[in-house]
Tab-separated table of C-alpha atoms in Angstrom:
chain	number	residue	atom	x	y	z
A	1	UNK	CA	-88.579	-101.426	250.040
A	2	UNK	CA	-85.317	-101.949	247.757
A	3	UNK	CA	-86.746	-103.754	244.666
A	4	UNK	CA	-83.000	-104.079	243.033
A	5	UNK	CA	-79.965	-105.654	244.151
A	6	UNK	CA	-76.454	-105.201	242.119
A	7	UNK	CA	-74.337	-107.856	242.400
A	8	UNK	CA	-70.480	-108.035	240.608
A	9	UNK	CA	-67.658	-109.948	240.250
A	10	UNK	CA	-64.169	-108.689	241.567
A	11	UNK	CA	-62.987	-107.685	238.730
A	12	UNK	CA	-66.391	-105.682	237.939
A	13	UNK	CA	-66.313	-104.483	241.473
A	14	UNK	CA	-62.836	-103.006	240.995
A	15	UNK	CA	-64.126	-101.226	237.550
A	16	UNK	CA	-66.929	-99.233	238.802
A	17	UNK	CA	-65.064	-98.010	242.135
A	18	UNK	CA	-62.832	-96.863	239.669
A	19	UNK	CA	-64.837	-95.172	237.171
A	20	UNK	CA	-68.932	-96.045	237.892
A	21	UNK	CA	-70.986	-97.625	235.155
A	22	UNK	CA	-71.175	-96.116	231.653
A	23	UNK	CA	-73.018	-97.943	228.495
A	24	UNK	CA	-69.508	-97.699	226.545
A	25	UNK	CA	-68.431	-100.280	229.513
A	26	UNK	CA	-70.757	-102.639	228.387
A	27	UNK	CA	-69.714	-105.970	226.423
A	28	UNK	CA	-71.951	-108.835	226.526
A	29	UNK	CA	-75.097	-109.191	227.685
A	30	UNK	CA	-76.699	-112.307	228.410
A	31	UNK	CA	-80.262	-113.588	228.714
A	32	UNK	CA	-81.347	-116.537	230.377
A	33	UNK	CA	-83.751	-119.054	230.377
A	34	UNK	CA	-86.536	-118.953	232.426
A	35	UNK	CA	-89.795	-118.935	231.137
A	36	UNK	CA	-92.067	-116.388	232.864
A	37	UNK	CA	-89.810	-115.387	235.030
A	38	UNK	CA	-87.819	-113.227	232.388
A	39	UNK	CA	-91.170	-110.806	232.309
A	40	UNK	CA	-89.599	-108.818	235.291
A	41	UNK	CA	-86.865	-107.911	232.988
A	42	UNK	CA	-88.736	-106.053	230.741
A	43	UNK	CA	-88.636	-102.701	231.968
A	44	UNK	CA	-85.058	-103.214	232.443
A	45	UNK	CA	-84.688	-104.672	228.706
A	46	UNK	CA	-86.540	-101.328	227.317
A	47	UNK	CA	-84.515	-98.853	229.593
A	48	UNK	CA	-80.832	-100.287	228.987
A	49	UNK	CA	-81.756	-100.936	225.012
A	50	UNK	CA	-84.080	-98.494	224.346
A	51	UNK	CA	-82.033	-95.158	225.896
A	52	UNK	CA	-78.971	-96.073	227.747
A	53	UNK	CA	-76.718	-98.023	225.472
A	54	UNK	CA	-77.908	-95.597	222.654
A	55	UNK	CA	-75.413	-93.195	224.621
A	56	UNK	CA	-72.520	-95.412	223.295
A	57	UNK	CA	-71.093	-96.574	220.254
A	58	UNK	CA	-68.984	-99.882	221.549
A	59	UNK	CA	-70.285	-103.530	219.897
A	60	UNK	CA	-72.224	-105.576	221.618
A	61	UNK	CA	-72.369	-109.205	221.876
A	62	UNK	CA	-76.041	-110.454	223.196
A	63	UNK	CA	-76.409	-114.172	224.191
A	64	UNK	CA	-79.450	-115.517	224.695
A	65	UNK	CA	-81.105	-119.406	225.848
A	66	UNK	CA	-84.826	-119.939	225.401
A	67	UNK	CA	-87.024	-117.052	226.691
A	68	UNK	CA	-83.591	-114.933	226.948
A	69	UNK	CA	-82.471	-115.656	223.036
A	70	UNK	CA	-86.221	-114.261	222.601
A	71	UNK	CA	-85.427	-110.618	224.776
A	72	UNK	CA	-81.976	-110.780	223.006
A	73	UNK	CA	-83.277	-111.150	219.785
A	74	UNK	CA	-85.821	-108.665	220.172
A	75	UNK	CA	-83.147	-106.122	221.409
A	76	UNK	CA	-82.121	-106.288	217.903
A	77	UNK	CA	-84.864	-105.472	216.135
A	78	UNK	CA	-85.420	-101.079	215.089
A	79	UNK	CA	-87.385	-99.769	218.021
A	80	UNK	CA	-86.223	-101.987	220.347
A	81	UNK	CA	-88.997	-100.128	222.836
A	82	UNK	CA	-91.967	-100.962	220.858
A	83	UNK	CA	-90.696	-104.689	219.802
A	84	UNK	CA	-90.049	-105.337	223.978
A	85	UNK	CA	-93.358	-104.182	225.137
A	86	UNK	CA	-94.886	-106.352	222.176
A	87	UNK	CA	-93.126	-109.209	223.502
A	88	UNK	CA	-94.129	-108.954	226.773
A	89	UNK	CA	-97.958	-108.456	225.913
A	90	UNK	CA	-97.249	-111.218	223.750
A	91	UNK	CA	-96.223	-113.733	226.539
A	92	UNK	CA	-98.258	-112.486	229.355
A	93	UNK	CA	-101.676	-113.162	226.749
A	94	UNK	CA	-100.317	-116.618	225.172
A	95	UNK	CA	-102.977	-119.113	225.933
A	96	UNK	CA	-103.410	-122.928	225.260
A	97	UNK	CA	-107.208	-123.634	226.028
A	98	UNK	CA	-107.593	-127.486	227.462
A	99	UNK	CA	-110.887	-129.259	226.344
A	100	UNK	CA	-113.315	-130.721	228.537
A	101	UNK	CA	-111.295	-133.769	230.934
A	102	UNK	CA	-107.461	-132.485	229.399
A	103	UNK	CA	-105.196	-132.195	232.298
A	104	UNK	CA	-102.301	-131.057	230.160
A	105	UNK	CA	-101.277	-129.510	226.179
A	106	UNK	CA	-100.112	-131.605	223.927
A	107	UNK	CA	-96.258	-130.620	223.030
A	108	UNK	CA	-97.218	-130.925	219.532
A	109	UNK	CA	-100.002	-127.831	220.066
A	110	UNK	CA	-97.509	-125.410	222.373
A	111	UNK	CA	-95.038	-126.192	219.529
A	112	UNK	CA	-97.292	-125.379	216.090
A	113	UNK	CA	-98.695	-122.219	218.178
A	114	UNK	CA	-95.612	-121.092	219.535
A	115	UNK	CA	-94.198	-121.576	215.846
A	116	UNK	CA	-96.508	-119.424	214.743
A	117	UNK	CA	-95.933	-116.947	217.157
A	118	UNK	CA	-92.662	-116.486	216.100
A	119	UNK	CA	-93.418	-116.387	212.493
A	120	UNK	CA	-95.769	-113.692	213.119
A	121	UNK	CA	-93.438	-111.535	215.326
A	122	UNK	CA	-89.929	-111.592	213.152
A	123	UNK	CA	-92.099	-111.950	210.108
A	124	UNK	CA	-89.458	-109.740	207.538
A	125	UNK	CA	-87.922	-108.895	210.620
A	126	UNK	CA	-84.858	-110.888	209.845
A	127	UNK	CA	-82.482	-109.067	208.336
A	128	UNK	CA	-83.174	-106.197	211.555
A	129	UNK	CA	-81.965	-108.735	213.853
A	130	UNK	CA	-78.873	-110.368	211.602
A	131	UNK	CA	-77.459	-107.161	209.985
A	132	UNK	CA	-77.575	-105.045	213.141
A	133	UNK	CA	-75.130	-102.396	213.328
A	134	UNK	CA	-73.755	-102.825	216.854
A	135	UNK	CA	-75.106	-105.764	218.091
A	136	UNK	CA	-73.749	-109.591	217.806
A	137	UNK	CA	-76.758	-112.254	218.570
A	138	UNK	CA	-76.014	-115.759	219.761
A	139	UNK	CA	-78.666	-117.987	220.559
A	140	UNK	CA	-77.584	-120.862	222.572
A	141	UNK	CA	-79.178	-124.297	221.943
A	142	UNK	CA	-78.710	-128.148	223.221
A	143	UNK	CA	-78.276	-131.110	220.632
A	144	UNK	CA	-79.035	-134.282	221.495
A	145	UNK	CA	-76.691	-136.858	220.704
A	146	UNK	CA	-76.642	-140.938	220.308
A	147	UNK	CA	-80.248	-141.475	222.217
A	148	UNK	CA	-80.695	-138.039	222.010
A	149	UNK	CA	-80.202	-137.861	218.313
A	150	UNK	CA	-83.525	-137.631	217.178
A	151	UNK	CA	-86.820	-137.314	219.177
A	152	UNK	CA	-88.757	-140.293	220.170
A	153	UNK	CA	-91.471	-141.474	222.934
A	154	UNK	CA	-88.707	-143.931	224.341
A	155	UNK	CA	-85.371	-142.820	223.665
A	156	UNK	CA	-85.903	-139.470	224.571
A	157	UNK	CA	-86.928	-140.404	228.205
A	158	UNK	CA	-83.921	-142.611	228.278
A	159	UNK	CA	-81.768	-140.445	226.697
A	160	UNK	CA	-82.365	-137.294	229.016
A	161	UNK	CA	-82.176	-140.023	232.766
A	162	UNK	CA	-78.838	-140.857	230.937
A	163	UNK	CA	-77.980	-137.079	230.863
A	164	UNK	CA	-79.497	-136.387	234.332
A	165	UNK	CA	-77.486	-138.849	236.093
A	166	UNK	CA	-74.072	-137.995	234.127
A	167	UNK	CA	-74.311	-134.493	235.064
A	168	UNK	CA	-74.794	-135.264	238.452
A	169	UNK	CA	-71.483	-136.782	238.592
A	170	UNK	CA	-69.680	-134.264	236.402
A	171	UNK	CA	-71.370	-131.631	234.148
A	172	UNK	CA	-69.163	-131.720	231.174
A	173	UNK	CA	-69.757	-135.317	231.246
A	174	UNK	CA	-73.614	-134.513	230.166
A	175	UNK	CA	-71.913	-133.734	226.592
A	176	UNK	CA	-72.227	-137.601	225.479
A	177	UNK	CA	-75.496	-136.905	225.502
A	178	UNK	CA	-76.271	-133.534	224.980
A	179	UNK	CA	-74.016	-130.348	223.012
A	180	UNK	CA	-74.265	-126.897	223.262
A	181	UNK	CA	-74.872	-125.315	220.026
A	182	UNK	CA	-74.165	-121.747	219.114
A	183	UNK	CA	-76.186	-120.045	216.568
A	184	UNK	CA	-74.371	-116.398	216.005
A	185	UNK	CA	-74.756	-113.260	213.745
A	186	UNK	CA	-72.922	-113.808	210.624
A	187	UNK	CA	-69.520	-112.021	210.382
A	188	UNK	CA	-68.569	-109.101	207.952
A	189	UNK	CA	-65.831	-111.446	206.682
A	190	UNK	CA	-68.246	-114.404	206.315
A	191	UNK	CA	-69.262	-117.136	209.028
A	192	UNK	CA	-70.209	-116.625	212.601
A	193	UNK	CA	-69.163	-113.917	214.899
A	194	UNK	CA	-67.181	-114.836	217.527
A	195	UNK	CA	-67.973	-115.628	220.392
A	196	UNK	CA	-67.559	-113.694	223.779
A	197	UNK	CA	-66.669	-116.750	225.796
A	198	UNK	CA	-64.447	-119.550	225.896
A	199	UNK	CA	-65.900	-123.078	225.256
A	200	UNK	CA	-63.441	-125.218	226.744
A	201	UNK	CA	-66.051	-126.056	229.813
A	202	UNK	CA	-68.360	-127.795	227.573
A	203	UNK	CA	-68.588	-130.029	224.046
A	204	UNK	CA	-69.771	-126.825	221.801
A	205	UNK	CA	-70.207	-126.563	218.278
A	206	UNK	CA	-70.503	-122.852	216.222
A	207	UNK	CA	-72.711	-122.110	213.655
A	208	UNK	CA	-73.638	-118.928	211.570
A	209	UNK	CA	-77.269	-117.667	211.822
A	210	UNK	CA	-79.244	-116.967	208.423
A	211	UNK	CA	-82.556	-116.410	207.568
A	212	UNK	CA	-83.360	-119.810	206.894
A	213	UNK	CA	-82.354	-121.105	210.341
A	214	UNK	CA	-82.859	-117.980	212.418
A	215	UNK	CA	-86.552	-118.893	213.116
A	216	UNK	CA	-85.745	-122.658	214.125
A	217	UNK	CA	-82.917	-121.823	216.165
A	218	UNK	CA	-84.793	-119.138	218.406
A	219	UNK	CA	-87.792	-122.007	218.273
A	220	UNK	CA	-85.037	-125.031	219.244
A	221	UNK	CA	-83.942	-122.957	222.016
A	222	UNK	CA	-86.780	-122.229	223.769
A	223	UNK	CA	-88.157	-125.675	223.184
A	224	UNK	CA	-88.708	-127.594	226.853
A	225	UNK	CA	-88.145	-130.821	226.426
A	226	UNK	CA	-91.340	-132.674	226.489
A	227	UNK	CA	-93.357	-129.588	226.916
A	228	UNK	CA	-92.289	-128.368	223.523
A	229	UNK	CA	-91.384	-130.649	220.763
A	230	UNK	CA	-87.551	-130.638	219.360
A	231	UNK	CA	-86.322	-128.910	216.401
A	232	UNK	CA	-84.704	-131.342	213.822
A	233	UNK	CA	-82.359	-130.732	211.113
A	234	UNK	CA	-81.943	-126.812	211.223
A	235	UNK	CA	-80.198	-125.686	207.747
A	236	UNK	CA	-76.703	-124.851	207.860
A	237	UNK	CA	-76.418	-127.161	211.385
A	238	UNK	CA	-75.714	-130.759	212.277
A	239	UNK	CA	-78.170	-132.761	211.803
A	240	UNK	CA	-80.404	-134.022	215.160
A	241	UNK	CA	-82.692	-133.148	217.809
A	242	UNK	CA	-82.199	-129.657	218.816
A	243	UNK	CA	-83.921	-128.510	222.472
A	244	UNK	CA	-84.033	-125.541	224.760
A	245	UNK	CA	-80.574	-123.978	225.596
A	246	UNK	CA	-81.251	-123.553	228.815
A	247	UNK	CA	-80.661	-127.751	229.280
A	248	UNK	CA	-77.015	-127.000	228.912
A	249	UNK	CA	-76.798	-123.489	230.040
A	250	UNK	CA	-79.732	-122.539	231.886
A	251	UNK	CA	-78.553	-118.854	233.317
A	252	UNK	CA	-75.056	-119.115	231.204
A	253	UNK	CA	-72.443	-119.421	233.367
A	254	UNK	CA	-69.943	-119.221	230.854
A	255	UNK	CA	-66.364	-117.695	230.847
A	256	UNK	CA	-66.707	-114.218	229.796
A	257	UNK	CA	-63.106	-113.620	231.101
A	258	UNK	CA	-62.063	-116.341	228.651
A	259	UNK	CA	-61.353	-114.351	225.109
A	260	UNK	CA	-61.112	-110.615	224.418
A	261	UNK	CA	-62.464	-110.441	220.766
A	262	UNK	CA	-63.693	-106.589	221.504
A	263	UNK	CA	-59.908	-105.923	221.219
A	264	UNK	CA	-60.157	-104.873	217.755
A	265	UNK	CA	-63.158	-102.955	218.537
A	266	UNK	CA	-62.681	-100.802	220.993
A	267	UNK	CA	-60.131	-98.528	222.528
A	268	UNK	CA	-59.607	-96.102	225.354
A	269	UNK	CA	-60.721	-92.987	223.439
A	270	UNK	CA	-63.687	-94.402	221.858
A	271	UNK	CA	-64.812	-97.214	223.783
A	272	UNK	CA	-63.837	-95.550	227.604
A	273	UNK	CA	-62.349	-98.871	227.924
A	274	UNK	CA	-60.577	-100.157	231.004
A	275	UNK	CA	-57.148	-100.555	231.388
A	276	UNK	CA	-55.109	-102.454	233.962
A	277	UNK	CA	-54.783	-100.996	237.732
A	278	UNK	CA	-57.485	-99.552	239.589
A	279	UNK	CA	-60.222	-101.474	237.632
A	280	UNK	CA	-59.010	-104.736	237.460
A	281	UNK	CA	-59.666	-105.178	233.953
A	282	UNK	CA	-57.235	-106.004	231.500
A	283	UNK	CA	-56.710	-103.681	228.180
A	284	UNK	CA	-60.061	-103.286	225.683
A	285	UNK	CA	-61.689	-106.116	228.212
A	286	UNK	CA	-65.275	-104.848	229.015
A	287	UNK	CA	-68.040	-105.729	231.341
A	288	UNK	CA	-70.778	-108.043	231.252
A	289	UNK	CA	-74.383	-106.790	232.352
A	290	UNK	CA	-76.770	-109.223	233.337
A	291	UNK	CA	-80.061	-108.623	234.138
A	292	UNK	CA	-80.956	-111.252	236.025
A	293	UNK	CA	-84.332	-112.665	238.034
A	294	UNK	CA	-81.918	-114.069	240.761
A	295	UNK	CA	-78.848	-114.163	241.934
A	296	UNK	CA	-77.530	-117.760	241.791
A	297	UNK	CA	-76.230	-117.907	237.978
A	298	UNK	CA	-76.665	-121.786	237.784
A	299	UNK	CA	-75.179	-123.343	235.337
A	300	UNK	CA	-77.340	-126.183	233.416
A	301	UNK	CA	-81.148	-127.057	233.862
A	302	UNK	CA	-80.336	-130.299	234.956
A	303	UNK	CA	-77.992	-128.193	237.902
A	304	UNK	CA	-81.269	-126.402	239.420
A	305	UNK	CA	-81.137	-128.971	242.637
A	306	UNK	CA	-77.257	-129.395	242.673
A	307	UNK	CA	-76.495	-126.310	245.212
A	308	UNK	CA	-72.989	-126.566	244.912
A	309	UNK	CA	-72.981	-125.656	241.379
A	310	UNK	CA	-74.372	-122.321	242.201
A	311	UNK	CA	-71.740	-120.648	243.232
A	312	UNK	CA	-70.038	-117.970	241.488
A	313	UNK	CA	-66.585	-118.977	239.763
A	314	UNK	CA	-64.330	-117.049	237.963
A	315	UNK	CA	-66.543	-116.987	235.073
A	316	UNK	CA	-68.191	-113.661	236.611
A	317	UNK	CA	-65.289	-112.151	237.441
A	318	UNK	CA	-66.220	-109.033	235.065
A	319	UNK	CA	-70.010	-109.411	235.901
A	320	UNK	CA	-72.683	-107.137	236.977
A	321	UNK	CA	-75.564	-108.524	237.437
A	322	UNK	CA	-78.788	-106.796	238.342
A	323	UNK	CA	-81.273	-108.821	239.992
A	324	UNK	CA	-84.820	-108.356	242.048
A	325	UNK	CA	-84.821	-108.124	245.675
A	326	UNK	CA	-86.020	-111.313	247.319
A	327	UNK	CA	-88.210	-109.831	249.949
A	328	UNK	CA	-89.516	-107.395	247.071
A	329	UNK	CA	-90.331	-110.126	244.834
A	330	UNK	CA	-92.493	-111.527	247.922
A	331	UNK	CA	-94.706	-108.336	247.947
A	332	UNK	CA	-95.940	-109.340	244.186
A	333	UNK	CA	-98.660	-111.520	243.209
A	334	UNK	CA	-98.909	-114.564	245.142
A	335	UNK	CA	-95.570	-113.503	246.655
A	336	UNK	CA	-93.450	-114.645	243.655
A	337	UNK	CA	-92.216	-113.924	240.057
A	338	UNK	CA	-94.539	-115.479	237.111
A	339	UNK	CA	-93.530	-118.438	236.566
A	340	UNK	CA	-94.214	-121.765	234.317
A	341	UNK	CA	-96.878	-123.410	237.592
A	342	UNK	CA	-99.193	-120.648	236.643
A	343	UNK	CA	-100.337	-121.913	233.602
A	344	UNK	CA	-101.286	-125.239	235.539
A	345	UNK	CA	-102.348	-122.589	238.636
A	346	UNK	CA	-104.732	-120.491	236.494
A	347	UNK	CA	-105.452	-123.494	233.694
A	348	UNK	CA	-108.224	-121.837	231.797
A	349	UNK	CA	-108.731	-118.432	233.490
A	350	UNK	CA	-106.896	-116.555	231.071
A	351	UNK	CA	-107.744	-113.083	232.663
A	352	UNK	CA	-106.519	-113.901	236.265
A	353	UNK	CA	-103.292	-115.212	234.874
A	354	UNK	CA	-102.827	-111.855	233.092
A	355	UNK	CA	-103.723	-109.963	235.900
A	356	UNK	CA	-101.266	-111.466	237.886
A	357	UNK	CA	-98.630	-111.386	235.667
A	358	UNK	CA	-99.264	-107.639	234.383
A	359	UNK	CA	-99.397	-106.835	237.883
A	360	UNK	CA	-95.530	-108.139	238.693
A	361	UNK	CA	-94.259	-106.451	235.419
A	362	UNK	CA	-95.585	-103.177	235.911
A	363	UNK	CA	-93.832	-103.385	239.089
A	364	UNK	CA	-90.516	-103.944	237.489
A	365	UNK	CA	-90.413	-100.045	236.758
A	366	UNK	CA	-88.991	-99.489	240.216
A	367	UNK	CA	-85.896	-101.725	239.335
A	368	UNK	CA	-85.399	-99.246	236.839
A	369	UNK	CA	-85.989	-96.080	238.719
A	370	UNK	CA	-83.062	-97.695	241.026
A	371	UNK	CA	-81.058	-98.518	238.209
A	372	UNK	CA	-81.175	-95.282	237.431
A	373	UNK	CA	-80.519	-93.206	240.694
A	374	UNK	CA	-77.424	-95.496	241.322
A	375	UNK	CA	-76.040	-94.763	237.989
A	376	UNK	CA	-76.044	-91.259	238.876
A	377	UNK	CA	-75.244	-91.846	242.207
A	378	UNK	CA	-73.258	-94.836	242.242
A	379	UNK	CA	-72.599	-96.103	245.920
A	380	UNK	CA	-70.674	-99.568	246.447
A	381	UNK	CA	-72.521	-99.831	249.241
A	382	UNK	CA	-75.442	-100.998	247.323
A	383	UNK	CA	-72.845	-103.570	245.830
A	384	UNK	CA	-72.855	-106.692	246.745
A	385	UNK	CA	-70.553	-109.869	245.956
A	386	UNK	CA	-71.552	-112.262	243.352
């Protein structure tokens, strides 16, 4: 059975019946949020940023929310090979034991373990990750404001049935309550890179990533609300309750199309860039790759039940997204990608949660193998619309 389906926007689709898919195409590369379910990346993750990109030169700008700022961050580090397949062995064998009569962890304990998690894997690490020669990191995260502002056993509930029912009526309403904030790789000429997307869809605010607020940003962005607790008062940042970026952009739909700042940075000779015509693909503008556990690319957490926002828009027009065959996720363990229900599924048996879970990613490797028969055979038959 097919385990991978490709899946572009027009303007991608255009590109590569022009001229296939090379790594010097490549411009962003986003992550999303996810929990578990970003595990069946990880043979992907190693393959595109452990050999193929290596056969380019182009920047890259990596965006990442909650368990995808963790694989984007990681993609940074020297030996990106050996830092993904800690990362996965990492996740698959994180464990919160439950005492005797405890239903459920205490936010507080996933939060001072998973702290330390992260302490122990970037630990002098940093610098890899902020002075990398290529690639431009931007972990997206959501800041509570008014209600939201700080954390707290009432407000908070309020705050976030405020933000559920605003987005329901319009998404960029949410912002009163909740902003996406940017934490980028610092620039040569001092502050933040810029970004590879416009932010005109949503309240944003832009911050430069150091190594005093690197570790609480990648925590604050993969913190769940109420599973995790917030982040407050990250240095160099406004000040407030910072949560998982995958509240405000939970697979980030954002508008690649939107800015061109690879202009400088690339060129036809160097870059293989695309030019206008064939491709579709206006001068120096290059692709976005997105590895994907689904198709849909929905746009906030709180849009997971609001179908109609999970369409594609013009957003994706330079998009290719590679994504797991449905039916070939159903032949994995208990017919599905990991996921967060299996820590409640499994509770304390540690060993047939990793079982399951090893099982699925070891699977992954035949997304790859297709990956990499198509890029040496590409066939836009195997191509289907976003």
């Amino acid at each position: 059975m097919q385990a991978l389906h490709i899946y572009t926007g027009p303007k991608a689709r255009a590109a590569l019946a022009a001229n296939g898919l090379q790594p010097q195409h490549i411009a962003t590369i986003p992550g999303a949020a996810g929990g578990p379910k970003g595990l069946i990346l990880g043979a992907l993750d190693r393959f595109i940023f452990g050999d193929w990109l290596l056969r380019s030169q182009q920047p890259v700008d990596l965006v990442g929310a909650s368990i995808g700022a963790w694989r984007m961050a990681t993609a940074c580090l020297n030996d990106p090979v050996a830092a993904f397949k800690r990362l996965e062995h990492d996740y698959i064998h994180q464990h919160y034991e439950l005492a005797p009569g405890q239903k459920r962890i205490s936010a507080a304990q996933v939060s001072e373990t998973f702290g330390e998690n992260l302490q122990s894997f970037y630990g002098g690490r940093v610098p890899e990750v902020l002075q990398h020669p290529r690639y431009r990191l931007h972990i997206v995260t959501s800041r509570g404001r008014h209600l939201l502002r700080t954390e707290h056993g009432l407000r908070t509930p309020l705050g976030y049935l405020g933000a559920f029912l605003t987005n329901t009526l319009h998404r960029k309403a949410m912002g009163a309550w909740l902003e996406r904030v940017v934490f980028s790789s610092p620039a040569a000429e001092g502050g933040a890179a810029a970004l590879p997307f416009a932010t005109g869809d949503y309240r944003t605010r832009h911050v430069a990533l150091s190594e005093a607020n690197f570790t609480p940003a990648l925590q604050a962005s993969c913190s769940i609300p109420f599973v995790l607790q917030a982040i407050h008062n990250i240095p160099g940042a406004p000040a407030g309750a910072y949560w998982d970026g995958g509240i405000t952009d939970y697979h980030l739909h954002l508008n690649y199309p939107g800015t061109q700042q690879h202009k400088d940075a690339m060129n036809s000779g160097a870059a293989g860039a695309y030019s206008t015509g064939a491709s579709g693909l206006s001068e120096h503008q290059g692709l976005v790759l997105y590895p994907h556990f689904q198709k849909s690319v929905v746009p906030g957490w709180l849009d997971k039940g609001l179908k109609w926002r999970h369409r594609s828009t013009a957003f994706l027009d330079t998009m290719v997204l590679l994504a797991p065959n449905p039916e070939w996720v159903k032949t994995l363990p208990n017919s599905k990608l990991p996921d967060r229900t299996d820590f409640t599924h499994f509770g304390n048996d540690l060993a047939g949660r990793v079982k399951a879970w090893t099982t699925a990613t070891r699977a992954s490797q035949q997304l790859v193998d297709e990956f990499i028969a198509w890029l040496d055979k590409p066939d836009m038959n195997l191509v289907r619309p976003l």
